[in-house]
PDB file of C-alpha atoms and ligand atoms in Angstrom:
ATOM      1  CA  MET A   1      57.815 141.443 215.120  1.00 77.00           C
ATOM      2  CA  SER A   2      59.948 144.355 213.966  1.00 93.00           C
ATOM      3  CA  LYS A   3      61.733 146.424 216.592  1.00 96.00           C
ATOM      4  CA  THR A   4      60.551 149.862 217.570  1.00 96.00           C
ATOM      5  CA  LEU A   5      62.802 152.851 216.952  1.00 98.00           C
ATOM      6  CA  PHE A   6      63.558 153.038 220.660  1.00 98.00           C
ATOM      7  CA  GLU A   7      64.353 149.304 220.863  1.00 98.00           C
ATOM      8  CA  LYS A   8      66.887 149.875 218.110  1.00 98.00           C
ATOM      9  CA  ILE A   9      68.413 152.719 220.132  1.00 98.00           C
ATOM     10  CA  CYS A  10      68.471 150.537 223.268  1.00 98.00           C
ATOM     11  CA  ASP A  11      70.202 147.806 221.258  1.00 97.00           C
ATOM     12  CA  ARG A  12      72.614 150.348 219.752  1.00 98.00           C
ATOM     13  CA  GLU A  13      71.453 149.643 216.227  1.00 98.00           C
ATOM     14  CA  ILE A  14      70.661 153.351 215.837  1.00 97.00           C
ATOM     15  CA  PRO A  15      73.051 155.892 217.370  1.00 98.00           C
ATOM     16  CA  ALA A  16      71.939 158.092 220.248  1.00 98.00           C
ATOM     17  CA  ASP A  17      73.550 160.032 223.064  1.00 98.00           C
ATOM     18  CA  ILE A  18      72.903 157.536 225.859  1.00 98.00           C
ATOM     19  CA  VAL A  19      73.206 159.109 229.303  1.00 98.00           C
ATOM     20  CA  TYR A  20      72.107 156.174 231.464  1.00 98.00           C
ATOM     21  CA  GLU A  21      71.306 152.499 231.153  1.00 98.00           C
ATOM     22  CA  ASP A  22      70.666 149.510 233.355  1.00 98.00           C
ATOM     23  CA  GLU A  23      69.113 146.090 232.923  1.00 98.00           C
ATOM     24  CA  LEU A  24      65.579 147.501 232.661  1.00 98.00           C
ATOM     25  CA  CYS A  25      65.825 150.860 230.941  1.00 98.00           C
ATOM     26  CA  VAL A  26      67.872 153.200 228.778  1.00 98.00           C
ATOM     27  CA  ALA A  27      67.949 157.014 228.723  1.00 98.00           C
ATOM     28  CA  PHE A  28      69.201 159.110 225.826  1.00 98.00           C
ATOM     29  CA  LYS A  29      69.087 162.721 224.687  1.00 98.00           C
ATOM     30  CA  ASP A  30      66.152 163.689 222.499  1.00 98.00           C
ATOM     31  CA  ILE A  31      67.036 164.348 218.878  1.00 98.00           C
ATOM     32  CA  HIS A  32      64.869 167.526 218.886  1.00 98.00           C
ATOM     33  CA  PRO A  33      65.323 168.886 222.423  1.00 98.00           C
ATOM     34  CA  GLN A  34      62.551 171.091 223.761  1.00 98.00           C
ATOM     35  CA  ALA A  35      64.572 172.291 226.756  1.00 98.00           C
ATOM     36  CA  PRO A  36      68.251 172.467 227.776  1.00 98.00           C
ATOM     37  CA  LEU A  37      67.734 168.990 229.238  1.00 98.00           C
ATOM     38  CA  HIS A  38      65.467 166.716 227.213  1.00 98.00           C
ATOM     39  CA  VAL A  39      66.079 163.044 227.772  1.00 98.00           C
ATOM     40  CA  GLN A  40      63.952 160.070 226.827  1.00 98.00           C
ATOM     41  CA  LEU A  41      63.783 157.361 229.472  1.00 99.00           C
ATOM     42  CA  VAL A  42      62.558 154.112 227.935  1.00 98.00           C
ATOM     43  CA  PRO A  43      62.035 150.617 229.258  1.00 98.00           C
ATOM     44  CA  ARG A  44      63.903 147.959 227.305  1.00 98.00           C
ATOM     45  CA  LYS A  45      60.561 146.150 227.179  1.00 98.00           C
ATOM     46  CA  PRO A  46      58.649 147.630 224.225  1.00 97.00           C
ATOM     47  CA  ILE A  47      55.387 148.550 225.934  1.00 98.00           C
ATOM     48  CA  THR A  48      53.437 150.474 223.300  1.00 98.00           C
ATOM     49  CA  MET A  49      52.101 153.116 225.663  1.00 98.00           C
ATOM     50  CA  LEU A  50      51.420 153.580 229.362  1.00 98.00           C
ATOM     51  CA  SER A  51      47.796 152.498 229.030  1.00 98.00           C
ATOM     52  CA  LYS A  52      48.946 149.143 227.632  1.00 98.00           C
ATOM     53  CA  ALA A  53      51.078 148.370 230.681  1.00 98.00           C
ATOM     54  CA  ASP A  54      49.610 145.880 233.124  1.00 98.00           C
ATOM     55  CA  ALA A  55      50.141 144.560 236.635  1.00 98.00           C
ATOM     56  CA  ALA A  56      53.189 142.577 235.512  1.00 98.00           C
ATOM     57  CA  ASP A  57      54.833 145.915 234.688  1.00 98.00           C
ATOM     58  CA  GLN A  58      54.326 147.451 238.131  1.00 98.00           C
ATOM     59  CA  ALA A  59      57.929 147.069 239.276  1.00 98.00           C
ATOM     60  CA  LEU A  60      59.225 148.284 235.921  1.00 98.00           C
ATOM     61  CA  LEU A  61      57.061 151.407 236.022  1.00 98.00           C
ATOM     62  CA  GLY A  62      58.190 152.089 239.579  1.00 98.00           C
ATOM     63  CA  HIS A  63      61.773 151.664 238.500  1.00 98.00           C
ATOM     64  CA  LEU A  64      61.316 154.245 235.734  1.00 99.00           C
ATOM     65  CA  LEU A  65      59.847 156.770 238.170  1.00 98.00           C
ATOM     66  CA  LEU A  66      62.645 156.206 240.668  1.00 98.00           C
ATOM     67  CA  THR A  67      65.316 156.394 237.985  1.00 98.00           C
ATOM     68  CA  ALA A  68      64.151 159.621 236.323  1.00 98.00           C
ATOM     69  CA  PRO A  69      65.152 161.888 239.264  1.00 98.00           C
ATOM     70  CA  LYS A  70      68.576 160.266 239.389  1.00 98.00           C
ATOM     71  CA  ILE A  71      69.105 160.986 235.693  1.00 98.00           C
ATOM     72  CA  ALA A  72      67.937 164.587 236.121  1.00 98.00           C
ATOM     73  CA  ALA A  73      70.299 165.022 239.075  1.00 98.00           C
ATOM     74  CA  ALA A  74      73.205 163.498 237.186  1.00 98.00           C
ATOM     75  CA  GLN A  75      72.546 165.991 234.386  1.00 98.00           C
ATOM     76  CA  GLY A  76      72.627 168.919 236.845  1.00 98.00           C
ATOM     77  CA  TYR A  77      68.906 169.291 237.545  1.00 98.00           C
ATOM     78  CA  ALA A  78      68.382 167.736 240.952  1.00 97.00           C
ATOM     79  CA  ASP A  79      64.851 168.295 242.256  1.00 96.00           C
ATOM     80  CA  THR A  80      63.784 170.550 239.352  1.00 97.00           C
ATOM     81  CA  PHE A  81      62.508 168.843 236.238  1.00 98.00           C
ATOM     82  CA  ARG A  82      59.317 167.898 234.450  1.00 98.00           C
ATOM     83  CA  LEU A  83      58.272 164.387 233.450  1.00 98.00           C
ATOM     84  CA  ALA A  84      55.840 163.942 230.587  1.00 98.00           C
ATOM     85  CA  ILE A  85      54.281 160.878 229.001  1.00 98.00           C
ATOM     86  CA  ASN A  86      52.277 161.265 225.809  1.00 98.00           C
ATOM     87  CA  ASN A  87      49.753 158.428 225.655  1.00 98.00           C
ATOM     88  CA  GLY A  88      48.168 158.254 222.215  1.00 98.00           C
ATOM     89  CA  ALA A  89      48.649 160.055 218.915  1.00 98.00           C
ATOM     90  CA  ALA A  90      45.954 162.635 219.682  1.00 98.00           C
ATOM     91  CA  VAL A  91      47.965 163.967 222.638  1.00 97.00           C
ATOM     92  CA  GLY A  92      51.285 163.967 220.840  1.00 97.00           C
ATOM     93  CA  GLN A  93      52.683 160.449 221.010  1.00 98.00           C
ATOM     94  CA  SER A  94      54.722 159.799 217.886  1.00 98.00           C
ATOM     95  CA  VAL A  95      56.900 156.861 218.961  1.00 98.00           C
ATOM     96  CA  PHE A  96      54.861 153.884 220.097  1.00 98.00           C
ATOM     97  CA  HIS A  97      57.267 152.569 222.678  1.00 98.00           C
ATOM     98  CA  LEU A  98      56.609 153.925 226.160  1.00 98.00           C
ATOM     99  CA  HIS A  99      58.939 156.773 227.053  1.00 98.00           C
ATOM    100  CA  LEU A 100      59.196 159.367 229.778  1.00 99.00           C
ATOM    101  CA  HIS A 101      60.287 162.806 228.651  1.00 98.00           C
ATOM    102  CA  ILE A 102      62.634 164.303 231.268  1.00 98.00           C
ATOM    103  CA  LEU A 103      62.748 168.056 230.705  1.00 98.00           C
ATOM    104  CA  ALA A 104      64.595 170.754 232.617  1.00 98.00           C
ATOM    105  CA  GLY A 105      66.560 173.955 232.348  1.00 98.00           C
ATOM    106  CA  ARG A 106      63.917 176.519 231.438  1.00 98.00           C
ATOM    107  CA  PRO A 107      60.578 177.732 232.858  1.00 97.00           C
ATOM    108  CA  PHE A 108      57.576 175.536 232.029  1.00 97.00           C
ATOM    109  CA  LYS A 109      53.985 176.686 231.734  1.00 96.00           C
ATOM    110  CA  TRP A 110      51.025 175.085 233.428  1.00 96.00           C
ATOM    111  CA  PRO A 111      48.701 173.797 232.110  1.00 95.00           C
ATOM    112  CA  PRO A 112      50.826 172.356 229.331  1.00 91.00           C
ATOM    113  CA  GLY A 113      49.675 173.181 225.818  1.00 82.00           C
TER     114      GLY A 113
HETATM  115  P1  LIG B   1      56.477 161.473 221.639  1.00 88.73           P
HETATM  116  O1  LIG B   1      56.069 162.504 220.638  1.00 88.73           O
HETATM  117  O2  LIG B   1      56.204 160.078 221.139  1.00 88.73           O
HETATM  118  O3  LIG B   1      55.964 161.713 223.008  1.00 88.73           O
HETATM  119  O4  LIG B   1      58.041 161.627 221.779  1.00 88.73           O
HETATM  120  C1  LIG B   1      58.945 161.066 220.893  1.00 88.73           C
HETATM  121  C2  LIG B   1      60.242 161.782 221.070  1.00 88.73           C
HETATM  122  O5  LIG B   1      61.255 161.029 220.461  1.00 88.73           O
HETATM  123  C3  LIG B   1      60.268 163.173 220.426  1.00 88.73           C
HETATM  124  O6  LIG B   1      60.599 164.133 221.419  1.00 88.73           O
HETATM  125  C4  LIG B   1      61.327 163.039 219.351  1.00 88.73           C
HETATM  126  O7  LIG B   1      62.085 164.215 219.176  1.00 88.73           O
HETATM  127  C5  LIG B   1      62.161 161.889 219.852  1.00 88.73           C
HETATM  128  N1  LIG B   1      62.798 161.139 218.793  1.00 88.73           N
HETATM  129  C6  LIG B   1      62.209 160.697 217.650  1.00 88.73           C
HETATM  130  N2  LIG B   1      63.098 160.015 216.900  1.00 88.73           N
HETATM  131  C7  LIG B   1      64.268 160.028 217.586  1.00 88.73           C
HETATM  132  C8  LIG B   1      65.559 159.480 217.316  1.00 88.73           C
HETATM  133  O8  LIG B   1      65.809 158.829 216.295  1.00 88.73           O
HETATM  134  N3  LIG B   1      66.521 159.703 218.240  1.00 88.73           N
HETATM  135  C9  LIG B   1      66.277 160.400 219.388  1.00 88.73           C
HETATM  136  N4  LIG B   1      67.300 160.567 220.238  1.00 88.73           N
HETATM  137  N5  LIG B   1      65.072 160.925 219.684  1.00 88.73           N
HETATM  138  C10 LIG B   1      64.080 160.745 218.792  1.00 88.73           C
END
């Protein structure tokens, strides 16, 4: 099966500004940032979208949630950031490899548009 765009970034086949990586996940700056901080946090495992994750992914999903605040803090946004996951094309998902948007550095509206 061909690699997803984000797998290619994780494997350094496509360049990106990687700000964090470990054995389970990689984080890199978004190519079209929507805020002063806009990082994509992706599991190395190419789960298509959150709704396709299963019980075997429980520890991985927990790891992503525990890692996101550390990345935000390391980028200067401790305790003040937004996480977003687009699940499905109709709500804005364009890359079908699970990713957490980590956004910070400007005011955010609620509800999101
Ligand atoms: P989605 O719309 O799937 O929730 O988010 C995909 C995100 O990936 C978008 O914010 C988009 O700007 C970002 N993106 C798409 N292609 C690339 C790329 O080649 N490099 C990087 N760094 N980000 C990308």
